[in-house]
């Protein structure tokens, strides 16, 4: 037992990770120059970049400008729609980023970015000068892509693709629906935020309907001919919800081009469908402020140097998260969080006149088929010699198709813990 | 007695640096979305990595990578790194401060777990499971849900889990209820 004394037991009183507690957290020798970085958008990308900048180089002054007082996580918001989760568990305030990491958190809508004068202006007339700017505004919808789907239509046919009131609206519509009703989900073309999201949503709506309205059906009308984790979803649907979910591929006339909210109808090239609840997830593009600043190209997304996330269109402006074109990485919270760290390290190095490090990125998307049946994809990425983010071949893959119920249950448990950790790594 | 399992030495510290030279912090940041900032997991089924010994972390990651240890997802991730990168991350996480899990536990289960610990596990998991060195992980203050899943898997022969033989033997005689009690006892050692 004398071994015990060889190392002292660590008695941890506080459960918080204070900035000072992170030994050897970053190895670049840091400069004394105190640069000013402004971050626009406090989602999974922007909040992570702000926090890690302060962890990497506490001399850098960081201002985070976010229009909302609190963030509502999209990951796991499909559980709110199925009725197994309270939306309050998805809400997080920005106060820890201020108190623990010394970030200047400003609640305001950014209305103008001047990349020449290096100035950011907010709706209430505040100006912020920067040495480097990080923009992480997430997605915006392409409002003209589906005829009839406008800002009024979302109150009747919710998108629920931003967590908050829209999520609850879709939930309430499902609760009010009669048994035997038809739920239509319109799934968008790529690239869009959270590739497995529409199919996880279909699964978790089915989970609710199976228990409370078992004669109901779900129809997914898709722009695409295949989707993320398709074999795993279809296996899960056959196992838990036989006959309940029908998926119509784009090439099989699944492509919705018009909606009529007051008749509760959607139209493809050759058919019209009537639904009792209709969830339209529209085609997407980079957030409005990024496009208005001229950071997006013709595709609607923002081209960047994939090592530093510096815009290819404006110097000293970096774009991360859903709005950026990040090689093979999908638009997910895990990806935005990972990019936020790579970008923070690059920005810290550039401000200190140091060499930018070789980047490393991960993405994971957990999805739930039921609250106890989880499936996942995971990938590790590197920068190839053409400067593009690519998957490392040896790693990655989806969960195996042949897995026991216990393995699926473990993945569901890990998915729930992943939510807690990604929220705490980003905002806490 | 500590020595019994320390003989299970694996040549883990493959020295050579990789071509791409990605720094330890750069590599390790990407793990935090699942394991928490600096490895201080806040989610009850994902393990805390902070402060675990380099040799232990390296050994496990290499076993995931080489398919010698069952995992739901770590194998798919570990294959993305060279042996040197794995060692660099192990050094990074070893340096971070362990932050014990704070969970709601049942005092009766903790008491039952303590008895079992003293009968079967104390010879290795010293200091109520808080002791950690070399290939022995700290389990005192780890998340109970993670410990429960791990112990259940050790007992499930379909999964490859290269534990010390002695530990496997002492575990195989225990019921699910007893394993849950042990998990709660260790989780309480904050
Ligand atoms: C239903 C659903 C489920 C999902 N599930 C998962 C999952 O399980 N795992 C996963 O990894 N990902 C998931 N995602 C995807 C994930 O939510 C996004 O990829 C992620 O949020 C992207 O982060 P971001 O920082 O790019 O954008 P966001 O998180 O959208 O953040 C953008 C922020 O910028 C702010 N902003 C925008 N413009 C301005 C302005 N002009 N001024 C001030 N502030 C502004 C917004 O208010 C917002 O807070 C899911 C998405 C959906 C819809």
XYZ file of C-alpha atoms and ligand atoms in Angstrom:
671
model
C 0.000 0.000 0.000
C 3.034 2.253 0.205
C 2.421 2.945 -3.427
C -0.364 5.291 -2.524
C 2.040 7.800 -1.133
C 4.056 7.931 -4.299
C 1.558 10.249 -5.800
C -0.705 12.564 -3.979
C -4.354 12.041 -4.420
C -5.847 14.885 -6.277
C -8.633 16.429 -4.324
C -10.644 18.558 -6.615
C -12.901 20.977 -4.884
C -14.185 22.911 -7.817
C -15.759 21.266 -10.814
C -14.943 24.158 -13.063
C -12.225 24.285 -15.647
C -10.662 27.650 -14.961
C -8.443 29.176 -17.593
C -5.437 28.851 -15.311
C -6.139 25.151 -14.703
C -5.379 24.110 -18.237
C -1.748 23.085 -18.089
C 0.119 22.903 -21.356
C -3.048 23.853 -23.106
C -1.305 25.322 -26.063
C 2.300 25.149 -27.053
C 2.808 28.147 -29.294
C 4.924 30.592 -27.351
C 2.618 33.514 -27.074
C 3.343 37.088 -27.844
C 2.606 40.136 -25.828
C 0.841 41.982 -28.617
C -2.771 42.323 -27.636
C -4.804 42.029 -30.799
C -8.501 42.702 -31.057
C -10.712 39.970 -32.451
C -14.427 40.394 -33.043
C -16.600 37.299 -33.451
C -20.008 37.670 -35.119
C -22.520 34.963 -34.179
C -22.474 33.021 -30.907
C -23.471 29.568 -32.144
C -21.400 26.369 -32.014
C -18.786 27.898 -34.320
C -18.466 31.452 -33.021
C -18.723 30.746 -29.293
C -16.092 27.992 -29.554
C -13.716 30.247 -31.480
C -14.120 33.019 -28.891
C -13.525 30.695 -25.927
C -10.526 28.897 -27.435
C -8.918 32.168 -28.525
C -8.917 33.240 -24.885
C -7.586 29.848 -23.769
C -4.834 29.891 -26.376
C -3.781 33.508 -25.895
C -5.273 35.447 -22.974
C -3.628 38.631 -24.286
C -6.041 38.802 -27.174
C -9.096 40.953 -26.576
C -12.187 39.106 -27.789
C -15.648 40.585 -28.409
C -18.502 38.209 -29.235
C -21.551 39.820 -30.828
C -24.719 37.720 -30.808
C -28.235 38.916 -31.457
C -29.999 36.597 -29.002
C -29.760 36.674 -25.212
C -29.430 32.900 -25.065
C -28.629 30.080 -27.435
C -31.004 27.203 -28.128
C -29.231 24.082 -29.360
C -30.520 22.442 -32.527
C -28.815 19.143 -31.633
C -31.423 17.081 -29.729
C -34.228 19.498 -30.634
C -35.862 16.592 -32.466
C -36.395 15.040 -29.021
C -38.438 18.115 -28.086
C -40.560 17.545 -31.178
C -41.162 13.934 -30.147
C -42.090 15.001 -26.626
C -39.319 13.285 -24.664
C -37.299 16.410 -23.849
C -37.978 19.831 -22.347
C -36.688 22.618 -24.580
C -35.194 24.364 -21.550
C -32.499 21.671 -21.451
C -31.286 23.016 -24.809
C -30.932 26.624 -23.684
C -27.664 28.140 -22.581
C -26.714 31.690 -21.637
C -23.569 33.511 -22.678
C -22.659 34.575 -19.159
C -19.951 31.935 -18.549
C -18.098 33.043 -21.676
C -17.938 36.487 -20.108
C -17.195 35.640 -16.490
C -14.865 32.657 -16.859
C -13.053 33.501 -20.069
C -13.115 37.294 -20.085
C -14.884 37.588 -23.402
C -16.696 40.845 -24.038
C -20.154 39.490 -24.875
C -22.396 42.000 -26.650
C -26.021 41.275 -27.353
C -26.826 43.047 -30.620
C -27.621 42.368 -34.231
C -24.719 43.064 -36.579
C -26.018 45.101 -39.506
C -22.846 46.114 -41.296
C -19.332 44.795 -41.679
C -16.791 47.039 -43.382
C -13.850 44.794 -44.284
C -11.802 47.750 -45.544
C -12.149 49.960 -42.485
C -12.177 46.784 -40.356
C -15.260 47.838 -38.503
C -18.409 46.042 -37.347
C -21.610 47.997 -36.740
C -24.676 46.861 -34.832
C -28.347 47.754 -35.179
C -28.158 49.944 -32.090
C -25.289 51.936 -33.589
C -22.278 50.530 -31.755
C -18.996 50.267 -33.691
C -16.291 47.676 -33.074
C -12.846 47.862 -34.649
C -10.967 44.624 -35.215
C -7.579 43.318 -36.246
C -9.219 40.068 -37.278
C -12.871 39.187 -37.621
C -14.476 35.752 -37.286
C -17.937 35.359 -38.812
C -20.124 32.381 -37.831
C -23.704 33.344 -38.686
C -24.999 29.869 -39.527
C -27.467 29.330 -42.344
C -30.244 31.323 -43.890
C -33.099 29.919 -45.989
C -33.432 30.498 -49.730
C -36.823 32.110 -49.402
C -37.631 32.109 -53.105
C -36.752 28.457 -53.720
C -40.180 26.966 -52.920
C -43.082 28.890 -54.392
C -45.439 29.992 -51.597
C -43.042 29.262 -48.728
C -42.471 32.690 -47.215
C -42.196 34.224 -43.770
C -45.949 33.891 -43.221
C -46.027 30.272 -44.321
C -43.579 29.267 -41.564
C -46.315 29.875 -38.994
C -48.477 27.233 -40.678
C -45.848 24.880 -42.050
C -42.957 25.268 -39.587
C -39.381 24.594 -40.665
C -38.240 23.998 -37.086
C -34.697 24.235 -38.458
C -33.796 26.873 -35.874
C -34.452 25.635 -32.364
C -36.919 27.727 -30.360
C -40.521 28.774 -31.066
C -40.502 26.886 -34.376
C -39.584 23.659 -32.585
C -42.465 24.098 -30.147
C -44.890 24.986 -32.935
C -44.183 21.727 -34.724
C -44.534 19.864 -31.414
C -47.910 21.467 -30.695
C -49.178 20.684 -34.190
C -48.310 17.018 -33.691
C -50.077 16.996 -30.334
C -53.191 18.521 -31.894
C -53.217 16.132 -34.868
C -55.828 13.367 -34.997
C -54.881 9.695 -35.022
C -54.618 8.591 -38.631
C -53.204 11.934 -39.772
C -50.453 12.431 -42.331
C -47.218 14.221 -41.425
C -45.241 15.516 -44.402
C -41.557 16.381 -44.117
C -40.036 18.269 -47.044
C -36.280 17.503 -47.027
C -33.882 19.945 -48.681
C -31.133 19.538 -51.285
C -27.496 19.578 -50.139
C -25.576 21.311 -48.808
C -27.722 21.954 -45.750
C -27.301 22.057 -41.989
C -27.306 18.626 -40.339
C -27.515 16.079 -43.198
C -29.076 13.317 -41.019
C -31.440 15.767 -39.265
C -34.607 15.320 -41.372
C -34.402 11.533 -41.019
C -33.754 11.652 -37.282
C -36.785 13.940 -37.106
C -38.935 11.467 -39.044
C -37.774 8.724 -36.643
C -38.573 10.649 -33.490
C -41.945 11.845 -34.795
C -42.692 8.188 -35.540
C -41.672 7.350 -31.971
C -44.359 9.731 -30.710
C -47.016 8.666 -33.205
C -46.478 4.973 -32.572
C -47.402 5.439 -28.928
C -50.145 8.041 -29.219
C -51.483 8.043 -32.800
C -50.522 4.674 -34.252
C -52.686 4.877 -37.391
C -50.806 7.972 -38.596
C -48.261 8.068 -41.429
C -45.141 10.053 -42.220
C -44.229 10.998 -45.760
C -40.770 12.382 -46.541
C -40.615 14.235 -49.851
C -36.958 14.654 -50.704
C -34.940 16.664 -53.193
C -32.217 14.020 -52.991
C -31.818 10.439 -54.168
C -29.945 9.272 -51.108
C -29.332 10.526 -47.607
C -26.977 10.327 -44.663
C -26.855 6.997 -42.763
C -29.647 5.800 -45.048
C -29.146 2.063 -44.526
C -29.068 2.510 -40.746
C -32.184 4.674 -40.715
C -34.111 2.338 -43.003
C -33.103 -0.627 -40.866
C -34.302 1.195 -37.737
C -37.583 2.227 -39.363
C -38.330 -1.337 -40.424
C -37.548 -2.524 -36.904
C -39.458 0.070 -34.860
C -42.017 1.638 -37.198
C -42.908 -0.852 -39.937
C -45.100 0.730 -42.607
C -45.240 4.128 -40.955
C -42.547 6.096 -42.819
C -42.463 6.466 -46.611
C -39.536 8.192 -48.288
C -39.825 9.483 -51.854
C -36.548 10.258 -53.620
C -36.028 13.339 -55.769
C -35.871 11.342 -58.978
C -39.133 9.603 -58.020
C -40.939 12.950 -58.043
C -40.134 13.761 -54.412
C -38.996 17.277 -55.260
C -41.437 19.863 -53.805
C -41.549 23.125 -55.749
C -44.717 24.785 -54.454
C -46.704 24.873 -51.213
C -50.225 26.121 -50.463
C -50.266 26.780 -46.711
C -53.970 27.568 -46.445
C -54.973 24.286 -48.104
C -52.201 22.357 -46.336
C -50.923 21.086 -49.660
C -47.512 20.645 -51.234
C -46.824 20.124 -54.936
C -44.182 18.187 -56.827
C -43.874 18.108 -60.619
C -46.646 15.550 -61.023
C -48.440 15.176 -57.705
C -50.075 17.108 -54.945
C -50.077 15.914 -51.350
C -52.316 16.988 -48.485
C -50.897 16.816 -44.970
C -52.282 17.304 -41.470
C -48.902 18.547 -40.249
C -46.342 19.808 -42.758
C -42.709 20.465 -41.883
C -40.906 22.262 -44.705
C -37.118 22.329 -44.407
C -36.210 24.759 -47.185
C -33.060 24.916 -49.310
C -30.278 26.858 -47.577
C -27.414 29.314 -48.002
C -24.920 31.175 -45.800
C -26.315 33.522 -43.137
C -27.529 36.892 -44.360
C -24.763 39.039 -42.854
C -22.092 36.959 -44.606
C -23.793 37.336 -47.971
C -24.451 41.047 -47.534
C -20.786 41.619 -46.670
C -19.756 39.887 -49.885
C -18.219 36.841 -48.191
C -20.289 34.323 -50.191
C -19.693 33.287 -53.797
C -22.269 32.319 -56.422
C -23.003 29.061 -54.585
C -24.389 31.067 -51.662
C -21.671 29.776 -49.317
C -18.371 31.332 -48.197
C -15.112 30.151 -49.766
C -12.223 30.102 -47.277
C -8.625 29.060 -46.928
C -9.372 25.724 -45.250
C -6.297 25.889 -43.041
C -7.058 29.244 -41.402
C -10.703 29.792 -42.440
C -9.665 33.216 -43.744
C -12.076 34.335 -46.442
C -10.880 34.037 -50.018
C -12.767 37.232 -50.769
C -11.711 39.509 -47.885
C -8.446 39.516 -45.987
C -8.462 39.327 -42.180
C -12.040 38.089 -42.141
C -12.515 34.407 -41.219
C -15.706 32.425 -41.808
C -16.459 29.194 -39.924
C -19.343 26.814 -39.309
C -22.362 26.220 -41.504
C -21.738 29.360 -43.590
C -18.291 28.247 -44.779
C -17.183 25.892 -47.532
C -15.065 23.507 -45.487
C -14.027 20.798 -47.921
C -15.515 17.438 -47.017
C -16.819 18.496 -43.606
C -20.600 18.527 -43.271
C -22.577 21.354 -41.700
C -22.886 20.167 -38.115
C -22.372 21.420 -34.586
C -19.394 19.086 -34.119
C -17.811 20.414 -37.316
C -18.474 24.060 -36.378
C -16.969 23.466 -32.916
C -13.902 21.761 -34.405
C -13.456 24.518 -37.003
C -13.787 27.148 -34.262
C -10.681 25.698 -32.561
C -8.640 25.403 -35.755
C -9.580 28.988 -36.626
C -8.798 30.247 -33.106
C -5.312 28.707 -33.222
C -4.712 30.207 -36.684
C -5.935 33.660 -35.671
C -3.785 33.605 -32.505
C -0.743 32.624 -34.553
C -1.384 35.286 -37.207
C -1.865 38.024 -34.623
C 1.374 37.007 -32.948
C 3.281 36.767 -36.223
C 3.797 33.030 -35.752
C 3.565 30.185 -38.259
C 0.056 28.716 -38.534
C -0.044 25.138 -37.277
C -0.998 22.109 -39.313
C -4.746 21.672 -38.645
C -6.670 18.634 -37.405
C -10.445 18.297 -37.403
C -13.147 15.833 -36.301
C -16.801 15.525 -37.115
C -19.359 13.275 -35.474
C -23.087 13.140 -36.004
C -25.110 11.035 -33.612
C -28.731 10.410 -34.568
C -31.544 8.763 -32.647
C -33.930 6.283 -34.235
C -35.627 5.954 -30.837
C -34.402 7.551 -27.589
C -32.663 4.190 -26.942
C -31.464 3.397 -30.458
C -28.515 5.544 -31.506
C -26.457 5.507 -34.695
C -23.487 7.613 -35.695
C -20.992 8.708 -38.271
C -17.528 9.853 -37.292
C -14.646 11.176 -39.336
C -11.171 12.581 -38.763
C -9.965 15.143 -41.294
C -6.694 16.619 -42.498
C -5.655 19.225 -45.023
C -4.462 17.689 -48.287
C -1.696 19.111 -50.451
C -4.247 21.104 -52.464
C -5.355 22.877 -49.289
C -8.637 20.991 -49.073
C -10.106 19.380 -45.965
C -10.365 15.640 -46.641
C -11.266 12.593 -44.582
C -8.453 10.387 -43.385
C -9.291 7.176 -45.216
C -8.420 4.704 -42.477
C -10.794 6.360 -40.006
C -14.472 7.164 -40.212
C -17.500 5.111 -41.324
C -21.020 4.871 -39.953
C -22.009 2.534 -37.109
C -22.011 -1.090 -38.251
C -25.266 -2.310 -39.779
C -25.069 -5.545 -37.819
C -25.200 -4.426 -34.205
C -27.109 -5.677 -31.184
C -29.828 -3.670 -29.422
C -27.383 -3.102 -26.572
C -24.847 -1.527 -28.939
C -27.558 0.774 -30.287
C -28.549 1.648 -26.728
C -24.961 2.485 -25.809
C -24.767 4.835 -28.791
C -27.983 6.549 -27.687
C -26.522 7.054 -24.212
C -23.317 8.440 -25.694
C -25.382 10.731 -27.961
C -27.086 12.249 -24.926
C -23.750 12.804 -23.183
C -22.262 14.215 -26.377
C -24.909 16.956 -26.234
C -23.860 17.893 -22.701
C -20.173 17.908 -23.593
C -20.476 19.864 -26.828
C -22.605 22.450 -25.067
C -20.129 22.738 -22.198
C -17.112 22.793 -24.528
C -18.720 25.614 -26.514
C -20.492 27.738 -23.927
C -19.222 26.623 -20.499
C 0.770 -6.142 -5.643
C 0.648 -3.147 -7.922
C 3.298 -4.929 -9.907
C 1.066 -7.805 -10.983
C -0.485 -5.914 -13.831
C 2.421 -3.646 -14.473
C 4.148 -6.524 -16.169
C 1.596 -6.199 -18.899
C 3.824 -3.743 -20.599
C 3.092 -2.901 -24.158
C 5.572 -1.184 -26.372
C 3.520 1.917 -26.788
C 5.817 4.795 -27.108
C 6.543 4.693 -30.792
C 8.877 7.631 -30.933
C 9.040 8.905 -34.479
C 7.188 12.078 -35.290
C 4.790 12.044 -38.208
C 5.256 13.980 -41.420
C 2.401 16.418 -40.910
C 3.493 17.513 -37.392
C 0.168 18.416 -35.899
C 0.653 19.708 -32.386
C -0.642 17.847 -29.327
C -3.057 20.637 -28.434
C -4.366 20.958 -31.990
C -5.054 17.212 -32.078
C -6.564 17.069 -28.602
C -8.927 20.035 -28.942
C -10.936 18.048 -31.465
C -11.741 15.373 -28.841
C -13.395 17.873 -26.503
C -16.746 17.918 -28.310
C -17.307 14.442 -26.846
C -14.943 14.317 -23.845
C -15.292 17.911 -22.582
C -12.829 20.804 -22.595
C -9.386 19.453 -21.665
C -10.899 16.001 -21.149
C -13.103 17.013 -18.209
C -16.246 15.243 -19.378
C -19.539 16.671 -18.158
C -21.731 13.980 -19.735
C -22.464 10.961 -17.557
C -21.723 8.219 -20.069
C -18.551 9.642 -21.607
C -15.299 9.092 -19.721
C -13.169 11.794 -18.124
C -9.709 11.660 -19.735
C -7.998 14.518 -17.876
C -5.121 13.427 -15.662
C -5.079 9.763 -16.680
C -1.566 8.391 -17.178
C 0.044 8.735 -20.581
C 0.807 5.022 -20.801
C -2.792 4.064 -20.056
C -4.254 6.499 -22.603
C -1.762 5.549 -25.305
C -2.297 1.859 -24.714
C -6.075 2.120 -24.969
C -6.003 4.324 -28.069
C -3.635 1.910 -29.811
C -5.899 -0.994 -28.907
C -8.879 0.874 -30.364
C -6.864 1.663 -33.462
C -5.688 -1.896 -33.947
C -9.073 -3.463 -33.281
C -7.900 -5.140 -30.076
C -10.477 -3.418 -27.902
C -14.194 -3.169 -28.506
C -15.649 0.290 -29.007
C -18.798 1.792 -30.457
C -16.958 4.738 -31.984
C -13.369 5.124 -30.720
C -11.965 2.628 -33.223
C -13.370 4.686 -36.071
C -11.694 7.763 -34.595
C -8.380 6.300 -33.395
C -7.564 4.995 -36.881
C -7.217 8.636 -37.971
C -3.982 9.130 -36.015
C -0.378 7.935 -36.203
C 1.053 6.170 -33.146
C 3.139 9.271 -32.436
C 0.074 11.491 -32.570
C -1.718 9.186 -30.174
C 1.185 9.447 -27.759
C 1.199 13.247 -28.112
C -2.493 13.372 -27.174
C -1.865 11.014 -24.248
C 0.774 13.410 -22.925
C -1.608 16.340 -23.402
C -4.442 14.712 -21.462
C -2.129 13.429 -18.716
C -1.157 17.049 -18.020
C -4.756 18.202 -17.609
C -6.355 18.335 -14.211
C -8.799 15.577 -13.266
C -12.223 17.036 -12.490
C -14.462 14.552 -10.671
C -17.953 13.853 -11.903
C -20.778 15.206 -9.798
C -23.727 12.852 -10.002
C -26.760 11.841 -8.000
C -26.089 8.560 -6.283
C -27.907 6.159 -3.992
C -26.274 5.770 -0.528
C -27.420 2.119 -0.248
C -25.806 1.247 -3.547
C -22.628 3.049 -2.525
C -22.445 1.018 0.695
C -22.957 -2.259 -1.193
C -20.340 -1.186 -3.741
C -17.858 -0.441 -0.975
C -18.154 -3.999 0.397
C -17.595 -5.498 -3.037
C -14.694 -3.151 -3.712
C -13.006 -4.241 -0.502
C -13.498 -7.912 -1.322
C -12.508 -7.940 -4.960
C -10.994 -4.775 -6.308
C -9.021 -3.069 -3.566
C -5.786 -4.823 -4.302
C -5.426 -2.916 -7.547
C -7.761 0.066 -7.378
C -6.101 1.624 -4.358
C -7.340 4.705 -2.546
C -10.974 3.836 -3.230
C -10.217 3.894 -6.919
C -8.627 7.327 -6.943
C -5.117 5.997 -7.388
C -3.815 6.036 -10.935
C -0.477 5.120 -12.370
C 0.906 3.634 -15.529
C -1.668 1.217 -16.968
C -4.067 1.638 -14.057
C -6.769 4.281 -14.601
C -8.351 6.402 -11.929
C -11.938 5.229 -11.460
C -12.821 7.131 -8.254
C -14.843 10.149 -9.345
C -15.416 8.832 -12.869
C -18.989 9.022 -14.231
C -21.184 6.181 -12.932
C -23.002 5.632 -16.220
C -19.692 5.254 -18.049
C -18.419 2.816 -15.375
C -21.649 0.828 -15.559
C -21.418 0.468 -19.337
C -17.744 -0.510 -19.127
C -18.331 -3.138 -16.431
C -21.289 -4.601 -18.289
C -19.165 -4.863 -21.423
C -16.307 -6.577 -19.611
C -18.832 -9.195 -18.646
C -20.189 -9.585 -22.167
C -18.017 -12.068 -23.970
C -19.032 -10.830 -27.442
C -16.786 -7.786 -26.905
C -13.033 -7.748 -26.999
C -11.857 -6.093 -23.784
C -8.248 -6.849 -22.867
C -8.465 -6.415 -19.094
C -6.084 -7.949 -16.607
C -7.055 -11.570 -16.098
C -7.501 -11.111 -12.363
C -9.934 -8.286 -12.863
C -11.907 -10.245 -15.412
C -12.193 -13.139 -13.016
C -13.398 -11.040 -10.127
C -15.918 -9.299 -12.352
C -17.341 -12.357 -14.028
C -18.902 -13.619 -10.805
C -20.867 -10.407 -10.241
C -24.483 -9.672 -11.149
C -25.630 -6.555 -13.039
C -26.940 -5.189 -9.745
C -23.550 -5.628 -8.099
C -21.760 -4.010 -11.017
C -24.087 -1.003 -10.757
C -23.324 -0.797 -7.009
C -19.593 -0.797 -7.729
C -20.029 1.920 -10.344
C -21.904 4.059 -7.821
C -19.278 3.497 -5.147
C -16.456 4.641 -7.428
C -18.468 7.568 -8.797
C -18.894 8.736 -5.188
C -15.121 8.958 -4.638
C -14.897 12.542 -5.795
C -32.940 19.664 -36.073
C -31.458 19.790 -36.063
C -30.685 18.839 -35.395
C -29.295 18.954 -35.377
N -28.584 17.977 -34.726
C -27.235 18.033 -34.729
C -26.480 17.023 -34.055
O -27.027 16.096 -33.444
N -25.127 17.102 -34.090
C -24.494 18.098 -34.753
O -23.257 18.100 -34.751
N -25.183 19.089 -35.393
C -26.541 19.073 -35.400
N -27.247 20.081 -36.038
C -26.513 21.130 -36.787
C -26.041 22.310 -35.936
O -27.109 22.892 -35.252
C -25.370 23.383 -36.797
O -24.534 22.799 -37.754
C -24.557 24.335 -35.937
O -25.421 25.028 -35.076
C -23.708 25.287 -36.773
O -23.056 26.249 -35.979
P -22.798 27.733 -36.545
O -21.987 28.440 -35.526
O -22.288 27.662 -37.927
O -24.256 28.369 -36.640
P -25.388 28.553 -35.523
O -25.241 27.585 -34.439
O -26.662 28.594 -36.271
O -25.083 29.977 -34.902
C -25.199 31.178 -35.614
C -25.410 32.293 -34.594
O -25.189 33.546 -35.221
C -26.161 34.461 -34.793
N -26.254 35.496 -35.828
C -26.519 35.329 -37.151
N -26.505 36.508 -37.782
C -26.213 37.456 -36.860
C -26.053 38.868 -36.909
N -26.210 39.542 -38.048
N -25.757 39.513 -35.766
C -25.613 38.856 -34.592
N -25.758 37.509 -34.499
C -26.044 36.823 -35.610
C -27.403 33.619 -34.620
O -28.324 34.234 -33.733
C -26.831 32.323 -34.059
O -26.792 32.314 -32.643
C -28.655 20.023 -36.041
C -29.422 20.987 -36.699
C -30.801 20.876 -36.716
C -31.602 21.918 -37.408
